[in-house]
mmCIF file of C-alpha atoms and ligand atoms in Angstrom:
data_model
loop_
_atom_site.group_PDB
_atom_site.id
_atom_site.type_symbol
_atom_site.label_atom_id
_atom_site.label_comp_id
_atom_site.label_asym_id
_atom_site.label_seq_id
_atom_site.Cartn_x
_atom_site.Cartn_y
_atom_site.Cartn_z
ATOM 1 C CA MET A 1446 -15.819 24.799 18.912
ATOM 2 C CA LYS A 1447 -12.387 23.211 19.358
ATOM 3 C CA ASP A 1448 -9.640 22.478 17.792
ATOM 4 C CA ILE A 1449 -8.812 18.750 17.932
ATOM 5 C CA GLU A 1450 -5.127 18.257 16.158
ATOM 6 C CA ILE A 1451 -4.589 15.499 14.421
ATOM 7 C CA LYS A 1452 -0.721 13.563 14.333
ATOM 8 C CA ALA A 1453 0.605 10.724 11.610
ATOM 9 C CA LYS A 1454 4.167 9.897 11.682
ATOM 10 C CA LEU A 1455 5.688 8.824 9.286
ATOM 11 C CA HIS A 1456 9.392 7.459 8.833
ATOM 12 C CA ALA A 1457 11.093 9.269 5.927
ATOM 13 C CA CYS A 1458 14.389 7.026 4.594
ATOM 14 C CA GLN A 1459 16.228 5.291 2.009
ATOM 15 C CA MET A 1460 16.727 1.598 1.115
ATOM 16 C CA HIS A 1461 19.411 0.653 3.153
ATOM 17 C CA GLU A 1462 17.985 1.689 6.173
ATOM 18 C CA LEU A 1463 14.626 -0.685 5.428
ATOM 19 C CA SER A 1464 15.821 -3.899 7.137
ATOM 20 C CA MET A 1465 16.813 -6.540 4.575
ATOM 21 C CA GLU A 1466 12.922 -8.343 4.892
ATOM 22 C CA ASP A 1467 11.559 -5.510 3.985
ATOM 23 C CA GLN A 1468 13.990 -4.601 0.958
ATOM 24 C CA GLU A 1469 13.852 -7.906 -0.302
ATOM 25 C CA LEU A 1470 9.732 -6.660 0.016
ATOM 26 C CA VAL A 1471 10.542 -3.097 -1.948
ATOM 27 C CA GLN A 1472 11.707 -5.597 -5.187
ATOM 28 C CA ILE A 1473 9.125 -7.215 -5.171
ATOM 29 C CA ALA A 1474 7.003 -3.998 -5.591
ATOM 30 C CA LYS A 1475 9.193 -3.165 -8.007
ATOM 31 C CA ALA A 1476 9.388 -5.767 -10.035
ATOM 32 C CA GLN A 1477 5.937 -6.187 -9.997
ATOM 33 C CA THR A 1478 5.205 -3.180 -11.505
ATOM 34 C CA LYS A 1479 5.868 -4.788 -14.604
ATOM 35 C CA ASN A 1480 2.282 -6.973 -14.423
ATOM 36 C CA SER A 1481 1.054 -3.433 -14.364
ATOM 37 C CA TYR A 1482 -2.214 -3.508 -17.058
ATOM 38 C CA CYS A 1483 -2.228 0.538 -17.669
ATOM 39 C CA PRO A 1484 -3.005 1.290 -21.072
ATOM 40 C CA TYR A 1485 -5.150 4.147 -19.739
ATOM 41 C CA SER A 1486 -3.033 5.421 -17.515
ATOM 42 C CA LYS A 1487 0.144 4.486 -18.299
ATOM 43 C CA PHE A 1488 0.598 4.787 -14.398
ATOM 44 C CA HIS A 1489 2.558 1.110 -13.362
ATOM 45 C CA VAL A 1490 2.144 0.144 -10.039
ATOM 46 C CA GLY A 1491 2.949 -2.971 -8.322
ATOM 47 C CA ALA A 1492 1.779 -3.868 -5.073
ATOM 48 C CA ALA A 1493 3.847 -6.427 -3.143
ATOM 49 C CA ALA A 1494 1.954 -7.584 0.781
ATOM 50 C CA LYS A 1495 3.658 -10.086 2.737
ATOM 51 C CA LEU A 1496 1.719 -11.903 5.348
ATOM 52 C CA GLU A 1497 1.897 -12.842 8.882
ATOM 53 C CA ASN A 1498 2.705 -16.665 8.372
ATOM 54 C CA GLY A 1499 5.829 -15.347 6.037
ATOM 55 C CA ILE A 1500 3.979 -15.809 2.611
ATOM 56 C CA ILE A 1501 4.230 -12.513 -0.343
ATOM 57 C CA ILE A 1502 0.559 -11.632 -2.545
ATOM 58 C CA ARG A 1503 1.399 -10.131 -5.336
ATOM 59 C CA GLY A 1504 -0.432 -7.067 -6.493
ATOM 60 C CA ALA A 1505 -0.308 -4.729 -9.892
ATOM 61 C CA ASN A 1506 -3.497 -1.501 -10.788
ATOM 62 C CA GLN A 1507 -5.264 -3.726 -13.706
ATOM 63 C CA GLU A 1508 -7.252 -0.851 -15.726
ATOM 64 C CA ASN A 1509 -10.139 -1.894 -17.780
ATOM 65 C CA ALA A 1510 -11.749 0.165 -20.847
ATOM 66 C CA ALA A 1511 -14.562 0.496 -18.807
ATOM 67 C CA TYR A 1512 -12.892 2.990 -16.510
ATOM 68 C CA PRO A 1513 -14.010 2.290 -13.221
ATOM 69 C CA SER A 1514 -14.251 -0.979 -13.305
ATOM 70 C CA GLY A 1515 -9.997 -0.775 -12.481
ATOM 71 C CA LEU A 1516 -8.406 -1.838 -9.711
ATOM 72 C CA CYS A 1517 -5.887 -0.375 -7.669
ATOM 73 C CA ALA A 1518 -2.463 -2.034 -7.436
ATOM 74 C CA GLU A 1519 -2.682 -2.397 -3.266
ATOM 75 C CA ARG A 1520 -6.153 -3.683 -3.111
ATOM 76 C CA SER A 1521 -5.468 -5.867 -6.014
ATOM 77 C CA ALA A 1522 -2.838 -7.747 -2.906
ATOM 78 C CA LEU A 1523 -5.414 -7.089 -0.506
ATOM 79 C CA PHE A 1524 -8.317 -7.855 -1.488
ATOM 80 C CA ALA A 1525 -6.581 -11.650 -2.945
ATOM 81 C CA ALA A 1526 -4.673 -11.962 0.523
ATOM 82 C CA GLY A 1527 -7.916 -11.709 2.695
ATOM 83 C CA ALA A 1528 -9.518 -13.698 -0.573
ATOM 84 C CA ASN A 1529 -6.614 -16.551 0.053
ATOM 85 C CA TYR A 1530 -5.469 -16.418 3.894
ATOM 86 C CA PRO A 1531 -8.411 -14.679 5.540
ATOM 87 C CA ASP A 1532 -7.415 -15.242 9.049
ATOM 88 C CA VAL A 1533 -3.667 -14.751 8.459
ATOM 89 C CA PRO A 1534 -3.271 -10.540 9.460
ATOM 90 C CA VAL A 1535 -0.644 -8.676 6.672
ATOM 91 C CA SER A 1536 1.984 -8.070 8.186
ATOM 92 C CA THR A 1537 3.518 -5.187 5.526
ATOM 93 C CA LEU A 1538 2.551 -3.822 2.545
ATOM 94 C CA VAL A 1539 4.725 -2.229 0.437
ATOM 95 C CA ILE A 1540 3.769 -0.030 -3.084
ATOM 96 C CA ALA A 1541 5.775 0.884 -6.042
ATOM 97 C CA CYS A 1542 5.311 3.045 -8.853
ATOM 98 C CA PHE A 1543 6.568 3.294 -12.576
ATOM 99 C CA THR A 1544 5.451 5.845 -15.151
ATOM 100 C CA ASP A 1545 7.440 7.505 -18.237
ATOM 101 C CA GLY A 1546 10.243 4.798 -18.244
ATOM 102 C CA ARG A 1547 10.677 5.115 -14.637
ATOM 103 C CA PHE A 1548 10.303 4.740 -11.159
ATOM 104 C CA THR A 1549 8.808 7.853 -9.446
ATOM 105 C CA ASP A 1550 10.972 10.222 -6.943
ATOM 106 C CA ASP A 1551 8.464 11.147 -4.792
ATOM 107 C CA PRO A 1552 6.424 8.171 -2.283
ATOM 108 C CA GLY A 1553 3.501 6.496 -4.293
ATOM 109 C CA ALA A 1554 0.630 7.919 -2.847
ATOM 110 C CA PRO A 1555 -2.269 5.941 -1.868
ATOM 111 C CA CYS A 1556 -5.497 6.480 -3.358
ATOM 112 C CA GLY A 1557 -8.350 7.372 -0.268
ATOM 113 C CA ALA A 1558 -10.265 3.659 -1.576
ATOM 114 C CA CYS A 1559 -6.956 2.494 -0.925
ATOM 115 C CA ARG A 1560 -6.615 3.849 2.914
ATOM 116 C CA GLN A 1561 -10.354 2.665 3.050
ATOM 117 C CA VAL A 1562 -9.422 -0.829 2.415
ATOM 118 C CA MET A 1563 -6.155 -1.224 4.288
ATOM 119 C CA ILE A 1564 -7.257 0.588 7.486
ATOM 120 C CA GLU A 1565 -9.516 -2.666 7.213
ATOM 121 C CA THR A 1566 -7.176 -4.886 6.744
ATOM 122 C CA GLU A 1567 -5.741 -3.697 9.372
ATOM 123 C CA HIS A 1568 -8.370 -3.684 12.160
ATOM 124 C CA ARG A 1569 -10.086 -7.025 10.573
ATOM 125 C CA TYR A 1570 -7.186 -8.127 12.065
ATOM 126 C CA GLY A 1571 -6.580 -6.021 15.219
ATOM 127 C CA LYS A 1572 -2.432 -6.023 14.159
ATOM 128 C CA PRO A 1573 -0.947 -2.858 12.637
ATOM 129 C CA MET A 1574 0.563 -3.690 9.221
ATOM 130 C CA LYS A 1575 3.832 -1.938 8.682
ATOM 131 C CA VAL A 1576 2.921 0.462 5.157
ATOM 132 C CA ILE A 1577 6.238 0.914 2.594
ATOM 133 C CA LEU A 1578 6.091 3.892 -0.006
ATOM 134 C CA TYR A 1579 8.718 3.322 -2.726
ATOM 135 C CA GLY A 1580 10.242 6.561 -4.256
ATOM 136 C CA GLU A 1581 13.720 7.031 -5.804
ATOM 137 C CA LYS A 1582 14.286 9.293 -3.556
ATOM 138 C CA GLU A 1583 12.110 8.455 -0.906
ATOM 139 C CA ILE A 1584 10.630 5.859 0.946
ATOM 140 C CA PHE A 1585 8.140 6.186 3.154
ATOM 141 C CA VAL A 1586 7.286 4.235 6.055
ATOM 142 C CA PHE A 1587 4.389 4.232 8.103
ATOM 143 C CA ASP A 1588 4.452 1.510 11.014
ATOM 144 C CA ASN A 1589 0.118 1.684 10.518
ATOM 145 C CA ALA A 1590 -1.771 2.410 7.455
ATOM 146 C CA ALA A 1591 -4.212 3.691 10.410
ATOM 147 C CA ASP A 1592 -1.388 7.024 9.815
ATOM 148 C CA LEU A 1593 -2.802 6.673 6.303
ATOM 149 C CA MET A 1594 -6.574 7.602 7.512
ATOM 150 C CA PRO A 1595 -6.683 10.086 10.415
ATOM 151 C CA VAL A 1596 -10.338 9.815 11.072
ATOM 152 C CA GLY A 1597 -11.337 6.797 9.176
ATOM 153 C CA PHE A 1598 -14.302 4.662 8.910
ATOM 154 C CA PHE A 1599 -14.685 1.201 10.721
ATOM 155 C CA SER A 1600 -17.179 -1.600 10.912
ATOM 156 C CA GLU A 1601 -18.084 0.241 14.584
ATOM 157 C CA SER A 1602 -19.141 3.820 12.099
ATOM 158 C CA LEU A 1603 -21.618 0.940 10.527
ATOM 159 C CA SER A 1604 -23.896 1.498 14.720
ATOM 160 C CA ILE A 1605 -24.534 4.897 16.220
HETATM 161 N N1 THU B 1458 -3.543 3.770 -8.716
HETATM 162 C C1 THU B 1458 -2.656 2.436 -8.347
HETATM 163 O O1 THU B 1458 -2.585 1.193 -8.559
HETATM 164 N N2 THU B 1458 -2.831 3.059 -6.577
HETATM 165 C C2 THU B 1458 -3.042 3.809 -5.916
HETATM 166 O O2 THU B 1458 -3.036 3.923 -4.794
HETATM 167 C C3 THU B 1458 -2.573 5.867 -7.242
HETATM 168 C C4 THU B 1458 -3.444 5.216 -8.391
HETATM 169 C C5 THU B 1458 -3.804 2.870 -9.901
HETATM 170 C C6 THU B 1458 -5.042 2.979 -10.778
HETATM 171 C C7 THU B 1458 -5.075 2.920 -11.735
HETATM 172 O O3 THU B 1458 -4.380 2.179 -13.100
HETATM 173 C C8 THU B 1458 -3.855 4.347 -12.113
HETATM 174 O O4 THU B 1458 -3.996 4.137 -11.153
HETATM 175 C C9 THU B 1458 -3.576 5.798 -12.778
HETATM 176 O O5 THU B 1458 -4.676 6.517 -11.387
#
């Protein structure tokens, strides 16, 4: 048996260290938490996806009384991007979480299903998708989605 070390890189930073473009996208993701429909969890998640053509697609988590029927914020944004601009790569995705009257101190961690959708989005266009996870105390920046999901499942994984 041999051990394989998995390395993933992220940049931990503060708002002022982001580019103006990324700061604007963070503000949009934060504002999007207001569009969250989360009567069950009361956990408001906002997402903003910037496409290569400059268009910004907004997302927010949408819950449902039949719990599994709901959808996370980042997937709502990425699927809307794919549905409306199927040929345009997603350059940057931002996520922000708001609960108990404030934004979370720690950067919001995307669930596994969202990470899976992120790596497919990135893989489909063959271009890195920057992922920014907002937190009041700290912001995490990933240069690409694959760093959020090592040993990912891709279209190639469907064949031998
Ligand atoms: N949620 C997201 O929108 N994104 C994630 O990656 C994690 C969880 C939502 C789903 C649900 O509406 C609420 O947060 C609590 O889990």
